[in-house]
Short mmCIF file of C-alpha atoms in Angstrom, two decimals:
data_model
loop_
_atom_site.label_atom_id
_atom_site.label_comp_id
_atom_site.label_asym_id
_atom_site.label_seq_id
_atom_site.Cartn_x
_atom_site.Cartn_y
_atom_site.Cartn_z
CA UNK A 1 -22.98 -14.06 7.88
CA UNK A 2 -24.28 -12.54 10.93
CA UNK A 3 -21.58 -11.50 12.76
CA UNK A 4 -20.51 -9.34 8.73
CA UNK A 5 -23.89 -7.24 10.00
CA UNK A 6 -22.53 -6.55 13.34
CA UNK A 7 -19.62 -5.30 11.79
CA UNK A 8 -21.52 -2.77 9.64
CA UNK A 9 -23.23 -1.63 12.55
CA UNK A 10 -20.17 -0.89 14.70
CA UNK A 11 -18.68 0.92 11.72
CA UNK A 12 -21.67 3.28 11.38
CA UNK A 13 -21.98 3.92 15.04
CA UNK A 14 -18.17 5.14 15.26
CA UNK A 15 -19.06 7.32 11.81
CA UNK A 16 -22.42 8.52 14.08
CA UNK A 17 -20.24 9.50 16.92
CA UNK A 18 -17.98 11.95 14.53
CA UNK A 19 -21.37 14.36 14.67
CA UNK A 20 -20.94 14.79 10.62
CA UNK A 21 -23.74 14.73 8.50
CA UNK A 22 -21.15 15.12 5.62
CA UNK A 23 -19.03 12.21 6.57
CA UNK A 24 -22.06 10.29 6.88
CA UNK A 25 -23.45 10.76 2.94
CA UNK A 26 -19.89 10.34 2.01
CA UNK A 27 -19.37 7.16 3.55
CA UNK A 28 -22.97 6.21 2.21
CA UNK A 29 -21.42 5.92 -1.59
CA UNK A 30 -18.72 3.68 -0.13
CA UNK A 31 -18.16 0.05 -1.81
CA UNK A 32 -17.78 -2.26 0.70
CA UNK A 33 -15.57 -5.56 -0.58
CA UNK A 34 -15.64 -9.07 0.37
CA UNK A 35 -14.52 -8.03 3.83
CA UNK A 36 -11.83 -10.97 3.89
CA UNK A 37 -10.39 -9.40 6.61
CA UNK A 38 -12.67 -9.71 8.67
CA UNK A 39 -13.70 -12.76 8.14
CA UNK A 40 -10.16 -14.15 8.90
CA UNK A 41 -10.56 -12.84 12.15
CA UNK A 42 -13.74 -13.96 13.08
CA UNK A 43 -12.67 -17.72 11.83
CA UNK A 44 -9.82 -17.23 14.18
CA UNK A 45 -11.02 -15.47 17.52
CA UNK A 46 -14.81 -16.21 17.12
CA UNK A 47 -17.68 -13.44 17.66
CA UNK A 48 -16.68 -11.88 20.47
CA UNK A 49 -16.91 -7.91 21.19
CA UNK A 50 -13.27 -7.43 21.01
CA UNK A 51 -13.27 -9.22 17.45
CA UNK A 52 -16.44 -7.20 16.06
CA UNK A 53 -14.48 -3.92 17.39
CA UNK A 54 -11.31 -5.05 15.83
CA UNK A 55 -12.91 -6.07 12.18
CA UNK A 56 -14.43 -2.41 12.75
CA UNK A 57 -11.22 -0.28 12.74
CA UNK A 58 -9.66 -2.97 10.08
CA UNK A 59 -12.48 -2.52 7.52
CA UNK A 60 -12.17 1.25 8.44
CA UNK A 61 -8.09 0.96 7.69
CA UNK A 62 -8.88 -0.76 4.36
CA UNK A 63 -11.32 1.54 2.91
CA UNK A 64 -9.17 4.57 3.74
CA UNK A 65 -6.45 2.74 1.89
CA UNK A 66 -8.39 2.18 -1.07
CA UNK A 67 -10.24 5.83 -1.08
CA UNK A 68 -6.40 7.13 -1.42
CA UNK A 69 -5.87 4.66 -3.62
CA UNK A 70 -8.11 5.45 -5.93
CA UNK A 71 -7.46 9.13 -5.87
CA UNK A 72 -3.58 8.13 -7.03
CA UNK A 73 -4.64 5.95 -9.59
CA UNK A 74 -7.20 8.40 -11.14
CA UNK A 75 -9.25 5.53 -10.94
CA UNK A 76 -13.08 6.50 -11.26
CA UNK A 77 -14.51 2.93 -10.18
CA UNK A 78 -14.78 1.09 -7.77
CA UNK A 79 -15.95 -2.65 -7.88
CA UNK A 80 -18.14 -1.62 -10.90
CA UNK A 81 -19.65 1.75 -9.09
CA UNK A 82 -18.48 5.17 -9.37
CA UNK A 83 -15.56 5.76 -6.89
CA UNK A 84 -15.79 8.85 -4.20
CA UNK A 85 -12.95 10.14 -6.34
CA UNK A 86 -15.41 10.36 -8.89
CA UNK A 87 -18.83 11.38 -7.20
CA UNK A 88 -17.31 13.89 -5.00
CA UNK A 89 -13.46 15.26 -6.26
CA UNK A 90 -10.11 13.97 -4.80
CA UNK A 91 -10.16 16.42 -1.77
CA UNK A 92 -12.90 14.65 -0.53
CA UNK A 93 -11.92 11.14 -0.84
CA UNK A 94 -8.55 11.83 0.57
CA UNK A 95 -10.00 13.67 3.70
CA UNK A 96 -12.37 11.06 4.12
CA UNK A 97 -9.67 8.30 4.50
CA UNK A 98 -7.75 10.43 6.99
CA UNK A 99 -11.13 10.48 8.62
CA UNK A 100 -11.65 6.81 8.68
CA UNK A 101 -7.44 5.99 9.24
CA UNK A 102 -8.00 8.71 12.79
CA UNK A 103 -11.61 7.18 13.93
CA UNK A 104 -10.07 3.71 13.14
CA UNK A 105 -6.96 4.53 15.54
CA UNK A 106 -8.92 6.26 18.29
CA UNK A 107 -11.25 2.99 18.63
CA UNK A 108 -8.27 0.81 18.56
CA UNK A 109 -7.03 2.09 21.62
CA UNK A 110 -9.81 0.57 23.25
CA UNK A 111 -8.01 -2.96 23.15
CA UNK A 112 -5.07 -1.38 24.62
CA UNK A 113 -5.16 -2.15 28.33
CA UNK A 114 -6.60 -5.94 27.79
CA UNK A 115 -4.12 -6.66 24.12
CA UNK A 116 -1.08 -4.14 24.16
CA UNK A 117 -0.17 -6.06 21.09
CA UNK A 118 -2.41 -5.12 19.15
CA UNK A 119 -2.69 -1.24 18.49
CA UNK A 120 1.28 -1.64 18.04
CA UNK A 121 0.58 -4.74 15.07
CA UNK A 122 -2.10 -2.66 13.38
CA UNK A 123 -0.21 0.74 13.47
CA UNK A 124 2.90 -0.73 12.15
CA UNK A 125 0.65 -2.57 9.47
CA UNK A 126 -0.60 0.71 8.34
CA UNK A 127 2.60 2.28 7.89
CA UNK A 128 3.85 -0.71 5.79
CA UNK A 129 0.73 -0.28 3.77
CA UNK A 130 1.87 3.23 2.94
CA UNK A 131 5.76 2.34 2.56
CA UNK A 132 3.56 0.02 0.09
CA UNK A 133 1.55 2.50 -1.86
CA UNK A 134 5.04 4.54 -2.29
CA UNK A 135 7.27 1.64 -3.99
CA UNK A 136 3.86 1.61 -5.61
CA UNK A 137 3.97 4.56 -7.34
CA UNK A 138 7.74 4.12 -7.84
CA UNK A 139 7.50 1.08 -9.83
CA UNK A 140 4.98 2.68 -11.66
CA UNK A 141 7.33 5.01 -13.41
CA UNK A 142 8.88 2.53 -16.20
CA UNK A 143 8.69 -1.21 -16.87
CA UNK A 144 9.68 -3.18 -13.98
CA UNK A 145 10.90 -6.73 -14.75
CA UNK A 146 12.59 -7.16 -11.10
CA UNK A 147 10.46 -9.67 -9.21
CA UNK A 148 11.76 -9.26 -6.00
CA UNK A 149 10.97 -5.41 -6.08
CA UNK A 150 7.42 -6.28 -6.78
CA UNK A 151 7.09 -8.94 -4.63
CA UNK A 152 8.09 -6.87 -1.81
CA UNK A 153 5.86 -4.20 -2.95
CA UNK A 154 2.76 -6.65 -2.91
CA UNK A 155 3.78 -7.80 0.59
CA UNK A 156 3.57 -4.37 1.77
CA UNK A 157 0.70 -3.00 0.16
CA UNK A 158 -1.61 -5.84 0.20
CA UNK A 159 -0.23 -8.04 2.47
CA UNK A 160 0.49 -6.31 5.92
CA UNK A 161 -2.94 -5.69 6.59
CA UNK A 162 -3.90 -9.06 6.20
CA UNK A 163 -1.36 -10.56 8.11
CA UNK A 164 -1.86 -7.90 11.02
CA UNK A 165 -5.28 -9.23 11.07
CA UNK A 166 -4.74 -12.41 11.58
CA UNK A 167 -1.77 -12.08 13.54
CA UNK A 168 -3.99 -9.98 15.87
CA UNK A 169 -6.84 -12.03 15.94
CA UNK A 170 -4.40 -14.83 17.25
CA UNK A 171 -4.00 -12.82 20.60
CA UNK A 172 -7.53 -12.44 20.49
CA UNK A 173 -8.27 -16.38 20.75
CA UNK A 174 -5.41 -16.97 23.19
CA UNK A 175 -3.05 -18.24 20.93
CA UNK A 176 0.55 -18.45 21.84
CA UNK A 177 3.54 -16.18 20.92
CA UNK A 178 4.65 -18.91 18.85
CA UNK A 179 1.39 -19.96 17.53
CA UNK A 180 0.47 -16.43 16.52
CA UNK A 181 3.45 -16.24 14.31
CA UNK A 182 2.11 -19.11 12.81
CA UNK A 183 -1.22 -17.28 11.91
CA UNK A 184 0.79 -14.14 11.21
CA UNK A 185 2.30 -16.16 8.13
CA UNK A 186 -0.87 -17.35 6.90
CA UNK A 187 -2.01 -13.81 6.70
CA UNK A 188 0.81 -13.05 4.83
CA UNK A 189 1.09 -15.76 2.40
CA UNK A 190 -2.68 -15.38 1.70
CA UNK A 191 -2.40 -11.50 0.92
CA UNK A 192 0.70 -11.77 -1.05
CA UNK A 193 -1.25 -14.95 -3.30
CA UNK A 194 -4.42 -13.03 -3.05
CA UNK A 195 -2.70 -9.64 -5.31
CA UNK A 196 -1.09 -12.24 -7.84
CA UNK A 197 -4.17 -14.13 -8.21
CA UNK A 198 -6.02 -10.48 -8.68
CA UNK A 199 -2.80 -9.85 -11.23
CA UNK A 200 -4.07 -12.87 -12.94
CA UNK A 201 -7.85 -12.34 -13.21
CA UNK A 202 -6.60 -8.42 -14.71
CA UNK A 203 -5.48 -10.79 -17.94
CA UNK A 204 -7.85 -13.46 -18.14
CA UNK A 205 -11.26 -12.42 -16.12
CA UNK A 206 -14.11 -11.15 -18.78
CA UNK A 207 -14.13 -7.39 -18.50
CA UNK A 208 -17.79 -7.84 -17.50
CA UNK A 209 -17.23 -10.16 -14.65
CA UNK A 210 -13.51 -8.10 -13.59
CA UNK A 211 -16.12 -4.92 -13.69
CA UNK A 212 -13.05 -3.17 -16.06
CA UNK A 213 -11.08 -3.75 -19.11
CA UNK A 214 -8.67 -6.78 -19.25
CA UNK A 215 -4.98 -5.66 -19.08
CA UNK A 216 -6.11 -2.74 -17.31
CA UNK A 217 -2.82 -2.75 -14.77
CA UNK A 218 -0.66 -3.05 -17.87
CA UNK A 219 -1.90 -0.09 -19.41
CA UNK A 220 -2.25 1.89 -16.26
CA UNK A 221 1.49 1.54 -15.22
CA UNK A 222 1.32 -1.97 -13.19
CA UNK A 223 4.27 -4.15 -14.30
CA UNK A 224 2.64 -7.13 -12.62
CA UNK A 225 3.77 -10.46 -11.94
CA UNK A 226 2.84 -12.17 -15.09
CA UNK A 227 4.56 -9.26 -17.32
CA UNK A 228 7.66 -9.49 -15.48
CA UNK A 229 7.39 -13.34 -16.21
CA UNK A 230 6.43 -12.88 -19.47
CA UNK A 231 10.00 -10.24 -19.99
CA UNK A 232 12.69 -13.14 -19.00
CA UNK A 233 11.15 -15.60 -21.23
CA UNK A 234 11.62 -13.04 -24.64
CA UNK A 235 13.83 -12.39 -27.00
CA UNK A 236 15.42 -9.01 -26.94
CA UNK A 237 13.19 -7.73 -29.84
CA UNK A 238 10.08 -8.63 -28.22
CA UNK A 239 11.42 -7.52 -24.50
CA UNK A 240 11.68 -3.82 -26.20
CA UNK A 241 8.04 -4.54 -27.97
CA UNK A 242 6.72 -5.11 -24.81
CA UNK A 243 8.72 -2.30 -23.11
CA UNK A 244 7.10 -0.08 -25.80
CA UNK A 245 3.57 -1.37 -25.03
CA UNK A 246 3.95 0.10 -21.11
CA UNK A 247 1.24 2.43 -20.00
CA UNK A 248 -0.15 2.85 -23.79
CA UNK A 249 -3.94 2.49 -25.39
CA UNK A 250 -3.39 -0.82 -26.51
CA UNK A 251 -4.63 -1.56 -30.49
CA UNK A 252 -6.36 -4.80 -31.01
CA UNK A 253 -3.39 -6.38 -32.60
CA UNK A 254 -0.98 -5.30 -29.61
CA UNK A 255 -3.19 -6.51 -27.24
CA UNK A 256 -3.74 -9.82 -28.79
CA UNK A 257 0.06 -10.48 -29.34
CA UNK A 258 0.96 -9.56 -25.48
CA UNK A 259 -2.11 -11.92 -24.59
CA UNK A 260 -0.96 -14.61 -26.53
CA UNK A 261 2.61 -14.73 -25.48
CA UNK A 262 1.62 -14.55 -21.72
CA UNK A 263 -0.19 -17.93 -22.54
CA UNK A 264 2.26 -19.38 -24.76
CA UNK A 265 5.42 -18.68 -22.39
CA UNK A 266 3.34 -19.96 -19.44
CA UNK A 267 3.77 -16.74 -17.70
CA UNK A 268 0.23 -16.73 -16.35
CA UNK A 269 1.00 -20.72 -15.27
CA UNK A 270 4.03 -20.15 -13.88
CA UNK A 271 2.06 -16.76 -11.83
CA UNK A 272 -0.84 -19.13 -10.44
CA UNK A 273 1.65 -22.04 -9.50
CA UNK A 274 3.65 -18.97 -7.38
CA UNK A 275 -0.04 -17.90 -5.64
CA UNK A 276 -0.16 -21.92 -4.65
CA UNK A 277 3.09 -22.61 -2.97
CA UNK A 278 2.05 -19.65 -1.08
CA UNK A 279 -1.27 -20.90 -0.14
CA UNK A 280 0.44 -24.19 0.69
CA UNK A 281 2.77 -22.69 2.91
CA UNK A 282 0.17 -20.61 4.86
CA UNK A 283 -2.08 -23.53 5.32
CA UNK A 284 0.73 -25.68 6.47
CA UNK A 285 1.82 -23.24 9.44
CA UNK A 286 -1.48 -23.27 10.81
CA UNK A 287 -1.75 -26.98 9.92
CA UNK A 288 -2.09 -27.71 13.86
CA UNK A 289 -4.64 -25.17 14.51
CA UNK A 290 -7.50 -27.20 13.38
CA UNK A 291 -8.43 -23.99 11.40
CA UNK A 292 -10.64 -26.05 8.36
CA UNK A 293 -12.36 -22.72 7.45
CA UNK A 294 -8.66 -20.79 7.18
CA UNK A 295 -8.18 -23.61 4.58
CA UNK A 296 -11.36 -23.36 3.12
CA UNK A 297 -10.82 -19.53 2.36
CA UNK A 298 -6.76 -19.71 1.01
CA UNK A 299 -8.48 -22.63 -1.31
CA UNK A 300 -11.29 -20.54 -2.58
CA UNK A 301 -8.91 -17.02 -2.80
CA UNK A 302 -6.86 -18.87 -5.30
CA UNK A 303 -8.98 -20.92 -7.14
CA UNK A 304 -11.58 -18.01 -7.39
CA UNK A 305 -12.55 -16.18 -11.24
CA UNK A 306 -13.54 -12.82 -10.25
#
């Protein structure tokens, strides 16, 4: 996709403008993702300047995210590669991000005078995000078998950018007040089904194709959405089993009986069929919008492998 290019090239002439040779090899080890964001936005307001510009500070916003991310997760990967956490120490990935979160705000201001909207949707998107990445870390402190808690925490962390993008984007193509809020739930539903689908592939994915170990969340502290599933449908001897499995080095047999009782109490099912309604209900409030490639993508997020 073209207009993916553009984007890239906007992103490394704000980094160019910063005058840092340093920020400049840094950035050069990034992993860039899928860049869903952006390509919501482009589906929705078309490849206009404005657009490229505002997939440039979102894509910016998102890899900050993750480069602090990964720093609080100790994670030393990144989609398969070595993460900047890992190549270049923790100080440097987390001063990069604030890098990338200030450029990303300073550009944004730039759509200002024409889309007051905007800068206010993304800023209070990127505050949710870390409200997100806090409840995060909370949660992460003992078994959590409250849904709602990690529902919210999903919707905050994962969602909120995506729905500020398309939410945004809406203004961008001249959408209504009303019809923007329609676009603004898509984005949400999609994010929050896009984490539990990712929740999903964590269990069943090939470690090869997920690029890490399966139950990889489980033992790193993430009560995720099938687990908490999984902890309503046991008996109270297996609820402490599993309790006692939390944020350990699996053995073989552990792993096998936690992997087998996901399947056989449908927790996984029951997980995918929650990622669905949510699709469903994003596609159907832009179901007047005559948005078939906003359909196309909630489709392929959920039904995807990897």
């Amino acid at each position: 996709m073209e207009a993916l290019a553009h984007i890239e090239t906007k992103i490394q002439e704000f980094l160019k403008e910063l005058g840092s040779p340093l920020v400049l090899d840094l950035s050069a080890h990034l992993q860039r993702g899928k860049m869903l964001r952006s390509k919501l936005a482009l589906h929705i307001a078309g490849e206009c300047e404005e657009c490229i510009l505002l997939c440039a500070v979102i894509e910016m916003i998102q890899s900050a995210s993750l480069l602090h991310d990964d720093v609080i997760d100790n994670a030393l990967t990144r989609r398969s590669k070595p993460s900047i956490n890992a190549l270049f120490g923790d100080k440097n990935s987390i001063m990069l991000g604030d890098i990338f979160y200030s450029k990303a705000f300073c550009e944004l201001t730039i759509l200002q005078e024409n889309y007051p909207m905007i800068p206010r949707i993304i800023a209070n998107a990127v505050t949710t995000l870390a409200i997100g990445e806090l409840e995060d870390v909370e949660l992460a402190k003992s078994f959590n078998p409250n849904e709602s808690q990690y529902l919210q925490m999903i919707e905050h962390k994962t969602a909120a950018l995506i729905e500020a993008t398309a939410y945004s984007a809406a203004f961008l193509a001249g959408k209504s007040a009303e019809e923007a809020q329609g676009f603004r739930l898509y984005g949400r539903n999609l994010g929050i089904a896009f984490q539990i689908i990712d929740d999903v592939l964590d269990i069943v994915a090939d470690s090869k194709t997920l690029g890490k170990p399966s139950l990889s969340d489980f033992k790193e502290g993430k009560t995720t959405l099938p687990y908490i599933f999984l902890y309503h449908k046991l008996n109270e001897n297996d609820r402490m089993r599993l309790k006692n499995a939390f944020k350990q080095d699996l053995q073989a047999q552990e792993q096998e009986w936690i992997l087998n009782e996901l399947k056989a109490k449908d927790a996984i099912t029951q997980s995918l069929a929650l990622a669905k309604h949510l699709g469903n209900n994003g596609i159907e409030a832009i179901a007047n919008q005559s948005c078939d490639k906003l359909i196309q993508i909630m489709r392929e997020m959920i039904e995807r492998d990897f």
